[in-house]
Amino acid sequence: MDYSKTAAGVLAGVGGEENVTSLVHCATRLRFVLKDESKANTAAVKAVPGVVTVAQAGGQYQVVIGNDVPDVFAEIGKISKFGAGSDAAASEGPKGNLFNRFISMISAIFTPLLWALAGTGLLKAFLAAAVTFGWIGTDNSTYAVLNALSDGLINFLPMALAFTAARYFKANEFTAFAIAAAVLYPTITPLVGVEGLTFFGIPFTMVTYVSSVIPIIVIVWLQSHAEKFLYAKLPGAVRRFVTPMIVVLIAVPIVFVVIGPISAILSGALGNGIGWVFENASWAGGAIMGGFWQVFVIFGLHWGLVPLFTLEYQTTGQILLIGPVFAAVLAQAAAVAGVWVRARNKNLKSLAAPATLSGFLAGITEPAIYGINLPLKRPFAFGIVGGVVGGAIIAMGGVFSTAFVVPSGLALPALFGNGNMVMLIIGLAAAIAIPFLLTAIVGFKEPEEDAAPAATPAASGNDVVVLSPVDGTVVPLSETPDAAFAEGSLGDGVAIKPRSGAVYAPFDATVAAAFPTGHAIGLRHADGAEVLIHIGIDTVKLAGAHFDVKVTTGQEVKAGDLLVEFDGDAIERAGYDLTTPVIVTNGELYPALTDQASGPIAHGEPLFTAVSVESALAS
C-alpha cells in the first residue's frame, strides 16, 4: 500500500478536509465525523487502493483499512489538519445520541493503548502457559522480570488512561498523570481495606485503583472543566502553576471519597452480574458473545464492551467474557477458509488466502468479513452459527483469561489452564469446524470468474482513446523518476513533461477521485477505463500548495474540460519533478495500450488507446 496515495484518496472521497469535523482511528479503521455525510462519495472511497470497505455507524463514517491504519492516519496528518500529531484530530466528538457519543469516547480513549495492551497481554498469556506446563518456576528472578514487563501496563492502566482521556477531553495530560500517580502511590495502596480512614474528618473507604478504568476517566473529565474555569478566572501570572495545584488538591480527594467507592460498588455489581450469568446460564452468555461479537464489530459497538473486560479483571482477576470471543473470531476465519477451499474464482481465492491467515493468527477479521464473508452472505451467517455454538461450549466450561488479549490463534495460551480445557478444545473445534464445513459443503453464490474485485464497472468491449491532458513532451513511463510508476506497478501508460500549468479531461468521464491536494485526478470512462493523472512526483507532500482543483469527486466532465491548474515554476523551485504519469489503473479490463504518442504534444491530441480485454482476446 502507498500510504500517501491511500490517505489522499480517502480524504478526497469523504468530501475533503472542509467536510471533516474530527478524525481518530482504532485498530483497523479511520473514524471520521463528517459535517455532511451526503457529500462523501462512498463508492470512490471503497475504490481507493488499501481500503477494505466503508461502514457508517455510531455517528461516524468509518473507513476500514486494516493493520496499516496508523500509517494512513499519519499521512492524512501531513496533508490536512487532521491526523497523527494534530490537535484537530479529535477536536470535536460526534453529535447525536448519548450512546453514540459514549462509544466514540471509549474508542478514542482505549485505541492508543490497544496494541500495547494486546502485546503485553500476549506475553502474560505465554508466561502463564509456561508456568502451567512447568517450563518455568515462579520463585526466581527470571519469572519476576517477565511478570513485571507483561503485567506492568495493566497494573498501572489508570496512568495510561490519564493521558488518553486528557487528550480526548482537552485537559492537561501531566496534571491528569499526577492524579493517576497519586491514586496508585505506594503508600496509598496498603490502605485498601483499612477501617477508620478520614480526610480532614471526612470518613472514606479506600478501594484499589490497580487496573481501574472508571475513576480516572470520570476525574479527568471533571479536570477538563475545572481547568477551563480556573484559566478564565486566575491571573495570567500564576494560572499555569496554580491551576494544576488546585486541580490535584481537589481531584484526588474527590476520587478517594466519592468516585472511587461509587465505581467500586458499580464495578463489583457488574462483575458479580457477569459472574452470575456465566454461573447460572453460561451457555447463554457465551452464545451471545460468540454469536454477536462480530456483528458488534461491524457497527463499532464492541468498544462499549472493552471496558467491561478491564472491569471484570479488576473485580475478579479474570475475564470470562473474552473466552467466547475467541470462538467468534476463529469462526469467521474458518468461514473464509471455507471460501478459500471451495472458490473457483481466482480473485476470490486470492482475497481469501491472506484473510484466512490474518483471522486465525492475528484475530484481524475485517478483511474476511468486509471483503468476503458479508458480500457472500452465507459464510458470514455460518460464522455466526459457529460462534454461537463454540462460544456457548467455552462458557459452559468456565474458561477465562487472566490477561487482556486480542482473541486470535496466537493468543490462545491466555486460556490455557483456566477452566475446563476439554470444553475449550471442543468449543474451539466446533467454532472452526461448523462454519468451515458449512461454507465448503453448502457453498455460496460465487461471483463470475475474472469479475473485477472492487465494484469496477465492466468494460463494454470498446477500446478507449485517451487524449493528452496537458501540453508538453511525451516520454516513456519507464523514464519516470519514481519506481512505482516506472516499473508499471500502478498501471501501464506514458509520462508527459508539462510545458504549461493546466490539466484537461482526456475523455468524457466521471471524476472518480479529485484529490484535495490537487496533485492527482482519477477519471472513469463510461466504457469502464480508469485513468490516473499524477501531476509531478511526490507532489502530494506540497499539501495542495501551488495547485488549484477545479472539479469535485463524482462530477461529470467532458473531454477538454479544465480539471486542475498548477504553478509549475513554483513546484520545481520547491524541488519537485513535474513529470506527469498518465496511466490506466484497471489493467485487468484494459490490458494493453496502442498508438502511443511520443515527443511534443498539445492537450486534446491523441495520447494512446486503451485496448479492452475483449479486443485483446479477439486479436
CSV table of N, CA and C in Angstrom, one decimal, residues 196-334:
chain,number,residue,atom,x,y,z
A,196,GLY,N,-11.7,3.1,59.3
A,196,GLY,CA,-11.5,4.3,60.1
A,196,GLY,C,-10.7,5.4,59.4
A,197,LEU,N,-10.6,5.3,58.0
A,197,LEU,CA,-9.8,6.3,57.3
A,197,LEU,C,-10.7,7.6,57.2
A,198,THR,N,-10.0,8.8,57.3
A,198,THR,CA,-10.7,10.1,57.2
A,198,THR,C,-9.8,11.0,56.4
A,199,PHE,N,-10.4,12.0,55.8
A,199,PHE,CA,-9.6,13.1,55.1
A,199,PHE,C,-10.2,14.4,55.7
A,200,PHE,N,-9.5,15.1,56.6
A,200,PHE,CA,-9.9,16.3,57.3
A,200,PHE,C,-11.3,16.0,57.9
A,201,GLY,N,-11.4,14.8,58.5
A,201,GLY,CA,-12.6,14.5,59.3
A,201,GLY,C,-13.6,13.8,58.5
A,202,ILE,N,-13.5,13.8,57.1
A,202,ILE,CA,-14.5,13.1,56.3
A,202,ILE,C,-14.1,11.6,56.1
A,203,PRO,N,-15.0,10.7,56.6
A,203,PRO,CA,-14.7,9.3,56.5
A,203,PRO,C,-14.7,8.8,55.1
A,204,PHE,N,-13.9,7.9,54.7
A,204,PHE,CA,-13.9,7.3,53.4
A,204,PHE,C,-13.4,5.9,53.5
A,205,THR,N,-13.7,5.1,52.5
A,205,THR,CA,-13.2,3.7,52.4
A,205,THR,C,-12.2,3.7,51.2
A,206,MET,N,-11.0,3.2,51.4
A,206,MET,CA,-10.0,3.1,50.3
A,206,MET,C,-10.3,1.9,49.5
A,207,VAL,N,-10.4,2.0,48.2
A,207,VAL,CA,-10.6,0.9,47.3
A,207,VAL,C,-9.3,0.8,46.4
A,208,THR,N,-9.1,-0.3,45.8
A,208,THR,CA,-8.0,-0.5,44.9
A,208,THR,C,-8.2,0.2,43.6
A,209,TYR,N,-7.2,0.9,43.1
A,209,TYR,CA,-7.3,1.5,41.8
A,209,TYR,C,-6.4,0.8,40.8
A,210,VAL,N,-5.8,-0.3,41.2
A,210,VAL,CA,-5.0,-1.0,40.2
A,210,VAL,C,-5.9,-1.6,39.1
A,211,SER,N,-5.4,-1.3,37.9
A,211,SER,CA,-6.2,-1.8,36.7
A,211,SER,C,-7.6,-1.1,36.5
A,212,SER,N,-7.8,-0.1,37.3
A,212,SER,CA,-9.2,0.5,37.2
A,212,SER,C,-9.4,1.4,36.0
A,213,VAL,N,-10.6,1.6,35.6
A,213,VAL,CA,-11.0,2.4,34.4
A,213,VAL,C,-11.8,3.6,34.7
A,214,ILE,N,-13.0,3.4,35.4
A,214,ILE,CA,-14.0,4.4,35.6
A,214,ILE,C,-13.4,5.6,36.4
A,215,PRO,N,-12.8,5.4,37.5
A,215,PRO,CA,-12.4,6.6,38.3
A,215,PRO,C,-11.5,7.6,37.5
A,216,ILE,N,-10.5,7.2,36.8
A,216,ILE,CA,-9.6,8.1,36.1
A,216,ILE,C,-10.3,8.8,35.0
A,217,ILE,N,-11.2,8.1,34.3
A,217,ILE,CA,-11.9,8.8,33.1
A,217,ILE,C,-12.9,9.8,33.7
A,218,VAL,N,-13.6,9.5,34.7
A,218,VAL,CA,-14.5,10.5,35.3
A,218,VAL,C,-13.8,11.7,35.9
A,219,ILE,N,-12.7,11.5,36.6
A,219,ILE,CA,-12.0,12.6,37.2
A,219,ILE,C,-11.3,13.5,36.2
A,220,VAL,N,-10.8,12.9,35.1
A,220,VAL,CA,-10.2,13.7,34.0
A,220,VAL,C,-11.2,14.5,33.3
A,221,TRP,N,-12.4,14.0,33.2
A,221,TRP,CA,-13.5,14.8,32.6
A,221,TRP,C,-13.8,16.0,33.4
A,222,LEU,N,-13.9,15.8,34.8
A,222,LEU,CA,-14.1,16.9,35.7
A,222,LEU,C,-12.9,17.8,35.7
A,223,GLN,N,-11.7,17.3,35.6
A,223,GLN,CA,-10.5,18.1,35.5
A,223,GLN,C,-10.5,19.1,34.3
A,224,SER,N,-11.0,18.6,33.2
A,224,SER,CA,-11.1,19.4,32.0
A,224,SER,C,-11.9,20.6,32.2
A,225,HIS,N,-13.1,20.5,32.9
A,225,HIS,CA,-14.0,21.6,33.1
A,225,HIS,C,-13.4,22.5,34.2
A,226,ALA,N,-12.7,21.9,35.2
A,226,ALA,CA,-12.1,22.8,36.2
A,226,ALA,C,-11.0,23.6,35.7
A,227,GLU,N,-10.2,23.1,34.8
A,227,GLU,CA,-9.1,23.8,34.2
A,227,GLU,C,-9.6,25.0,33.3
A,228,LYS,N,-10.7,24.8,32.6
A,228,LYS,CA,-11.2,25.9,31.8
A,228,LYS,C,-11.7,27.0,32.7
A,229,PHE,N,-12.4,26.6,33.8
A,229,PHE,CA,-12.9,27.6,34.7
A,229,PHE,C,-11.7,28.4,35.4
A,230,LEU,N,-10.7,27.7,35.9
A,230,LEU,CA,-9.6,28.3,36.6
A,230,LEU,C,-8.7,29.2,35.6
A,231,TYR,N,-8.5,28.7,34.4
A,231,TYR,CA,-7.8,29.5,33.5
A,231,TYR,C,-8.5,30.8,33.1
A,232,ALA,N,-9.8,30.8,33.2
A,232,ALA,CA,-10.6,32.0,32.9
A,232,ALA,C,-10.6,33.0,34.0
A,233,LYS,N,-10.4,32.5,35.3
A,233,LYS,CA,-10.6,33.3,36.5
A,233,LYS,C,-9.2,33.7,37.1
A,234,LEU,N,-8.2,32.9,37.0
A,234,LEU,CA,-6.9,33.2,37.6
A,234,LEU,C,-6.1,34.2,36.8
A,235,PRO,N,-5.3,35.1,37.5
A,235,PRO,CA,-4.4,36.0,36.8
A,235,PRO,C,-3.4,35.2,35.9
A,236,GLY,N,-3.0,35.8,34.8
A,236,GLY,CA,-2.1,35.2,33.9
A,236,GLY,C,-0.8,34.8,34.5
A,237,ALA,N,-0.3,35.6,35.5
A,237,ALA,CA,1.0,35.5,36.1
A,237,ALA,C,1.1,34.2,36.9
A,238,VAL,N,0.0,33.6,37.4
A,238,VAL,CA,0.0,32.5,38.3
A,238,VAL,C,-0.8,31.3,37.8
A,239,ARG,N,-1.6,31.5,36.8
A,239,ARG,CA,-2.5,30.4,36.4
A,239,ARG,C,-1.9,29.1,36.0
A,240,ARG,N,-0.6,29.2,35.4
A,240,ARG,CA,0.0,27.9,34.9
A,240,ARG,C,0.4,27.0,36.0
A,241,PHE,N,0.8,27.5,37.2
A,241,PHE,CA,1.2,26.6,38.2
A,241,PHE,C,0.1,26.5,39.3
A,242,VAL,N,-0.7,27.5,39.5
A,242,VAL,CA,-1.8,27.4,40.5
A,242,VAL,C,-2.9,26.5,40.0
A,243,THR,N,-3.2,26.5,38.7
A,243,THR,CA,-4.3,25.6,38.2
A,243,THR,C,-4.0,24.2,38.5
A,244,PRO,N,-2.9,23.6,38.1
A,244,PRO,CA,-2.6,22.2,38.4
A,244,PRO,C,-2.6,21.9,39.9
A,245,MET,N,-2.1,22.9,40.7
A,245,MET,CA,-2.1,22.7,42.2
A,245,MET,C,-3.5,22.5,42.7
A,246,ILE,N,-4.4,23.4,42.3
A,246,ILE,CA,-5.7,23.4,42.8
A,246,ILE,C,-6.5,22.1,42.3
A,247,VAL,N,-6.3,21.8,41.0
A,247,VAL,CA,-6.9,20.7,40.4
A,247,VAL,C,-6.5,19.4,41.1
A,248,VAL,N,-5.2,19.2,41.3
A,248,VAL,CA,-4.8,17.9,42.0
A,248,VAL,C,-5.3,17.9,43.5
A,249,LEU,N,-5.2,19.1,44.1
A,249,LEU,CA,-5.6,19.1,45.5
A,249,LEU,C,-7.1,18.8,45.7
A,250,ILE,N,-7.9,19.1,44.7
A,250,ILE,CA,-9.3,18.8,44.8
A,250,ILE,C,-9.7,17.5,44.2
A,251,ALA,N,-9.0,17.2,43.1
A,251,ALA,CA,-9.4,16.0,42.4
A,251,ALA,C,-9.1,14.7,43.1
A,252,VAL,N,-7.9,14.6,43.7
A,252,VAL,CA,-7.5,13.3,44.3
A,252,VAL,C,-8.4,13.0,45.5
A,253,PRO,N,-8.7,13.9,46.4
A,253,PRO,CA,-9.7,13.6,47.5
A,253,PRO,C,-11.1,13.2,47.0
A,254,ILE,N,-11.5,13.9,45.9
A,254,ILE,CA,-12.8,13.5,45.3
A,254,ILE,C,-12.8,12.1,44.8
A,255,VAL,N,-11.7,11.6,44.2
A,255,VAL,CA,-11.6,10.2,43.8
A,255,VAL,C,-11.7,9.3,45.0
A,256,PHE,N,-10.9,9.6,46.1
A,256,PHE,CA,-10.9,8.8,47.3
A,256,PHE,C,-12.2,8.7,48.0
A,257,VAL,N,-12.8,9.9,48.1
A,257,VAL,CA,-14.0,10.0,49.0
A,257,VAL,C,-15.3,9.6,48.2
A,258,VAL,N,-15.4,10.0,46.9
A,258,VAL,CA,-16.6,9.8,46.2
A,258,VAL,C,-16.5,8.9,45.0
A,259,ILE,N,-15.7,9.2,44.0
A,259,ILE,CA,-15.7,8.5,42.8
A,259,ILE,C,-15.3,7.0,42.9
A,260,GLY,N,-14.2,6.8,43.7
A,260,GLY,CA,-13.6,5.5,43.9
A,260,GLY,C,-14.6,4.5,44.5
A,261,PRO,N,-15.2,4.9,45.7
A,261,PRO,CA,-16.1,4.0,46.3
A,261,PRO,C,-17.4,3.7,45.4
A,262,ILE,N,-17.9,4.7,44.8
A,262,ILE,CA,-19.1,4.5,43.9
A,262,ILE,C,-18.7,3.6,42.7
A,263,SER,N,-17.5,3.8,42.1
A,263,SER,CA,-17.1,3.0,41.0
A,263,SER,C,-16.9,1.6,41.4
A,264,ALA,N,-16.3,1.4,42.7
A,264,ALA,CA,-16.1,0.1,43.2
A,264,ALA,C,-17.4,-0.7,43.4
A,265,ILE,N,-18.4,0.0,43.9
A,265,ILE,CA,-19.7,-0.6,44.0
A,265,ILE,C,-20.3,-1.0,42.7
A,266,LEU,N,-20.2,-0.1,41.7
A,266,LEU,CA,-20.7,-0.4,40.4
A,266,LEU,C,-19.9,-1.5,39.7
A,267,SER,N,-18.6,-1.4,39.8
A,267,SER,CA,-17.8,-2.5,39.2
A,267,SER,C,-18.0,-3.8,39.9
A,268,GLY,N,-18.2,-3.8,41.2
A,268,GLY,CA,-18.4,-5.1,41.9
A,268,GLY,C,-19.8,-5.7,41.5
A,269,ALA,N,-20.8,-4.8,41.3
A,269,ALA,CA,-22.1,-5.3,40.9
A,269,ALA,C,-22.0,-5.8,39.5
A,270,LEU,N,-21.3,-5.1,38.6
A,270,LEU,CA,-21.2,-5.6,37.2
A,270,LEU,C,-20.4,-6.9,37.2
A,271,GLY,N,-19.3,-7.0,37.9
A,271,GLY,CA,-18.5,-8.2,37.9
A,271,GLY,C,-19.3,-9.4,38.5
A,272,ASN,N,-20.1,-9.1,39.6
A,272,ASN,CA,-20.9,-10.2,40.1
A,272,ASN,C,-22.0,-10.6,39.2
A,273,GLY,N,-22.6,-9.6,38.4
A,273,GLY,CA,-23.6,-9.9,37.5
A,273,GLY,C,-23.1,-10.7,36.4
A,274,ILE,N,-21.9,-10.4,35.8
A,274,ILE,CA,-21.3,-11.2,34.8
A,274,ILE,C,-21.1,-12.6,35.3
A,275,GLY,N,-20.5,-12.7,36.6
A,275,GLY,CA,-20.3,-14.0,37.2
A,275,GLY,C,-21.5,-14.8,37.3
A,276,TRP,N,-22.6,-14.1,37.7
A,276,TRP,CA,-23.9,-14.8,37.9
A,276,TRP,C,-24.4,-15.4,36.6
A,277,VAL,N,-24.3,-14.6,35.5
A,277,VAL,CA,-24.8,-15.1,34.2
A,277,VAL,C,-24.0,-16.3,33.8
A,278,PHE,N,-22.7,-16.2,33.9
A,278,PHE,CA,-21.8,-17.3,33.5
A,278,PHE,C,-21.9,-18.5,34.4
A,279,GLU,N,-22.4,-18.3,35.6
A,279,GLU,CA,-22.5,-19.4,36.6
A,279,GLU,C,-23.9,-20.1,36.4
A,280,ASN,N,-24.9,-19.3,36.1
A,280,ASN,CA,-26.3,-19.9,36.1
A,280,ASN,C,-26.8,-20.1,34.7
A,281,ALA,N,-26.3,-19.3,33.7
A,281,ALA,CA,-26.7,-19.5,32.3
A,281,ALA,C,-25.6,-19.3,31.4
A,282,SER,N,-24.5,-19.9,31.7
A,282,SER,CA,-23.2,-19.7,31.0
A,282,SER,C,-23.3,-19.8,29.5
A,283,TRP,N,-24.1,-20.9,29.1
A,283,TRP,CA,-24.3,-21.1,27.7
A,283,TRP,C,-24.9,-19.9,27.0
A,284,ALA,N,-25.8,-19.2,27.6
A,284,ALA,CA,-26.5,-18.0,27.0
A,284,ALA,C,-25.5,-16.9,26.9
A,285,GLY,N,-24.7,-16.6,27.9
A,285,GLY,CA,-23.7,-15.6,27.8
A,285,GLY,C,-22.7,-15.9,26.8
A,286,GLY,N,-22.2,-17.1,26.7
A,286,GLY,CA,-21.3,-17.5,25.7
A,286,GLY,C,-21.8,-17.4,24.3
A,287,ALA,N,-23.1,-17.8,24.1
A,287,ALA,CA,-23.7,-17.8,22.8
A,287,ALA,C,-23.8,-16.4,22.3
A,288,ILE,N,-24.2,-15.5,23.2
A,288,ILE,CA,-24.4,-14.1,22.8
A,288,ILE,C,-23.0,-13.5,22.4
A,289,MET,N,-22.0,-13.7,23.3
A,289,MET,CA,-20.7,-13.1,22.9
A,289,MET,C,-20.1,-13.7,21.7
A,290,GLY,N,-20.2,-15.1,21.6
A,290,GLY,CA,-19.7,-15.8,20.4
A,290,GLY,C,-20.4,-15.5,19.1
A,291,GLY,N,-21.7,-15.3,19.2
A,291,GLY,CA,-22.5,-15.1,18.0
A,291,GLY,C,-22.5,-13.7,17.5
A,292,PHE,N,-22.6,-12.7,18.5
A,292,PHE,CA,-22.8,-11.4,18.1
A,292,PHE,C,-21.6,-10.5,18.2
A,293,TRP,N,-20.4,-11.0,18.6
A,293,TRP,CA,-19.3,-10.1,18.7
A,293,TRP,C,-18.9,-9.5,17.4
A,294,GLN,N,-18.9,-10.3,16.3
A,294,GLN,CA,-18.5,-9.7,15.0
A,294,GLN,C,-19.6,-8.8,14.5
A,295,VAL,N,-20.8,-9.0,14.9
A,295,VAL,CA,-21.8,-8.0,14.5
A,295,VAL,C,-21.6,-6.7,15.2
A,296,PHE,N,-21.2,-6.8,16.5
A,296,PHE,CA,-20.8,-5.6,17.2
A,296,PHE,C,-19.7,-4.8,16.6
A,297,VAL,N,-18.7,-5.6,16.1
A,297,VAL,CA,-17.5,-5.0,15.4
A,297,VAL,C,-17.9,-4.3,14.2
A,298,ILE,N,-18.9,-4.8,13.4
A,298,ILE,CA,-19.3,-4.2,12.2
A,298,ILE,C,-19.8,-2.7,12.5
A,299,PHE,N,-20.6,-2.6,13.5
A,299,PHE,CA,-21.2,-1.3,13.9
A,299,PHE,C,-20.3,-0.5,14.9
A,300,GLY,N,-19.1,-1.0,15.2
A,300,GLY,CA,-18.3,-0.3,16.1
A,300,GLY,C,-18.7,-0.4,17.5
A,301,LEU,N,-19.7,-1.2,17.9
A,301,LEU,CA,-20.3,-1.3,19.2
A,301,LEU,C,-19.4,-2.1,20.2
A,302,HIS,N,-18.5,-2.8,19.6
A,302,HIS,CA,-17.6,-3.6,20.5
A,302,HIS,C,-16.8,-2.8,21.5
A,303,TRP,N,-16.6,-1.5,21.1
A,303,TRP,CA,-15.8,-0.7,22.1
A,303,TRP,C,-16.6,-0.5,23.4
A,304,GLY,N,-17.9,-0.6,23.3
A,304,GLY,CA,-18.6,-0.5,24.6
A,304,GLY,C,-18.4,-1.6,25.5
A,305,LEU,N,-17.9,-2.7,25.0
A,305,LEU,CA,-17.6,-3.9,25.8
A,305,LEU,C,-16.2,-4.0,26.3
A,306,VAL,N,-15.3,-3.3,25.7
A,306,VAL,CA,-13.9,-3.3,26.1
A,306,VAL,C,-13.7,-2.9,27.6
A,307,PRO,N,-14.3,-1.8,28.1
A,307,PRO,CA,-14.2,-1.5,29.5
A,307,PRO,C,-14.7,-2.6,30.4
A,308,LEU,N,-15.7,-3.4,29.9
A,308,LEU,CA,-16.2,-4.5,30.8
A,308,LEU,C,-15.2,-5.5,31.0
A,309,PHE,N,-14.3,-5.8,30.0
A,309,PHE,CA,-13.2,-6.7,30.2
A,309,PHE,C,-12.3,-6.3,31.4
A,310,THR,N,-11.9,-5.0,31.3
A,310,THR,CA,-11.0,-4.5,32.4
A,310,THR,C,-11.7,-4.4,33.7
A,311,LEU,N,-13.0,-4.1,33.7
A,311,LEU,CA,-13.7,-4.0,35.0
A,311,LEU,C,-13.8,-5.4,35.6
A,312,GLU,N,-14.1,-6.4,34.8
A,312,GLU,CA,-14.2,-7.8,35.3
A,312,GLU,C,-12.9,-8.2,35.8
A,313,TYR,N,-11.8,-7.9,35.1
A,313,TYR,CA,-10.5,-8.2,35.5
A,313,TYR,C,-10.1,-7.6,36.9
A,314,GLN,N,-10.5,-6.3,37.0
A,314,GLN,CA,-10.2,-5.6,38.3
A,314,GLN,C,-11.0,-6.2,39.4
A,315,THR,N,-12.2,-6.6,39.2
A,315,THR,CA,-13.1,-7.1,40.2
A,315,THR,C,-12.7,-8.5,40.6
A,316,THR,N,-12.5,-9.4,39.6
A,316,THR,CA,-12.3,-10.8,39.9
A,316,THR,C,-11.0,-11.4,39.6
A,317,GLY,N,-10.1,-10.6,38.9
A,317,GLY,CA,-8.8,-11.1,38.5
A,317,GLY,C,-8.8,-12.0,37.3
A,318,GLN,N,-10.0,-12.1,36.6
A,318,GLN,CA,-10.1,-13.0,35.5
A,318,GLN,C,-11.1,-12.4,34.5
A,319,ILE,N,-11.1,-12.8,33.3
A,319,ILE,CA,-12.1,-12.3,32.2
A,319,ILE,C,-12.8,-13.4,31.6
A,320,LEU,N,-14.0,-13.7,32.1
A,320,LEU,CA,-14.9,-14.7,31.5
A,320,LEU,C,-15.4,-14.3,30.1
A,321,LEU,N,-15.7,-13.0,29.9
A,321,LEU,CA,-16.3,-12.5,28.7
A,321,LEU,C,-15.5,-12.8,27.5
A,322,ILE,N,-14.1,-12.9,27.7
A,322,ILE,CA,-13.3,-12.9,26.5
A,322,ILE,C,-13.2,-14.3,25.9
A,323,GLY,N,-13.4,-15.4,26.6
A,323,GLY,CA,-13.3,-16.7,26.1
A,323,GLY,C,-14.2,-17.0,24.9
A,324,PRO,N,-15.5,-16.7,25.0
A,324,PRO,CA,-16.4,-16.9,23.8
A,324,PRO,C,-16.0,-16.1,22.6
A,325,VAL,N,-15.3,-14.9,22.8
A,325,VAL,CA,-14.9,-14.1,21.7
A,325,VAL,C,-13.9,-14.8,20.8
A,326,PHE,N,-13.1,-15.7,21.4
A,326,PHE,CA,-12.2,-16.5,20.6
A,326,PHE,C,-12.9,-17.3,19.6
A,327,ALA,N,-14.1,-17.8,20.0
A,327,ALA,CA,-14.9,-18.6,19.1
A,327,ALA,C,-15.5,-17.8,18.0
A,328,ALA,N,-15.9,-16.5,18.3
A,328,ALA,CA,-16.4,-15.6,17.3
A,328,ALA,C,-15.4,-15.3,16.2
A,329,VAL,N,-14.2,-15.0,16.7
A,329,VAL,CA,-13.1,-14.6,15.7
A,329,VAL,C,-12.7,-15.8,14.9
A,330,LEU,N,-12.4,-16.9,15.5
A,330,LEU,CA,-11.9,-18.1,14.8
A,330,LEU,C,-13.0,-18.6,13.8
A,331,ALA,N,-14.3,-18.4,14.2
A,331,ALA,CA,-15.4,-18.9,13.3
A,331,ALA,C,-15.4,-18.2,12.0
A,332,GLN,N,-15.2,-16.8,12.1
A,332,GLN,CA,-15.2,-16.1,10.8
A,332,GLN,C,-14.0,-16.4,10.0
A,333,ALA,N,-12.8,-16.6,10.7
A,333,ALA,CA,-11.6,-17.0,10.0
A,333,ALA,C,-11.9,-18.4,9.3
A,334,ALA,N,-12.6,-19.3,10.0
A,334,ALA,CA,-12.8,-20.6,9.4
A,334,ALA,C,-13.8,-20.5,8.2
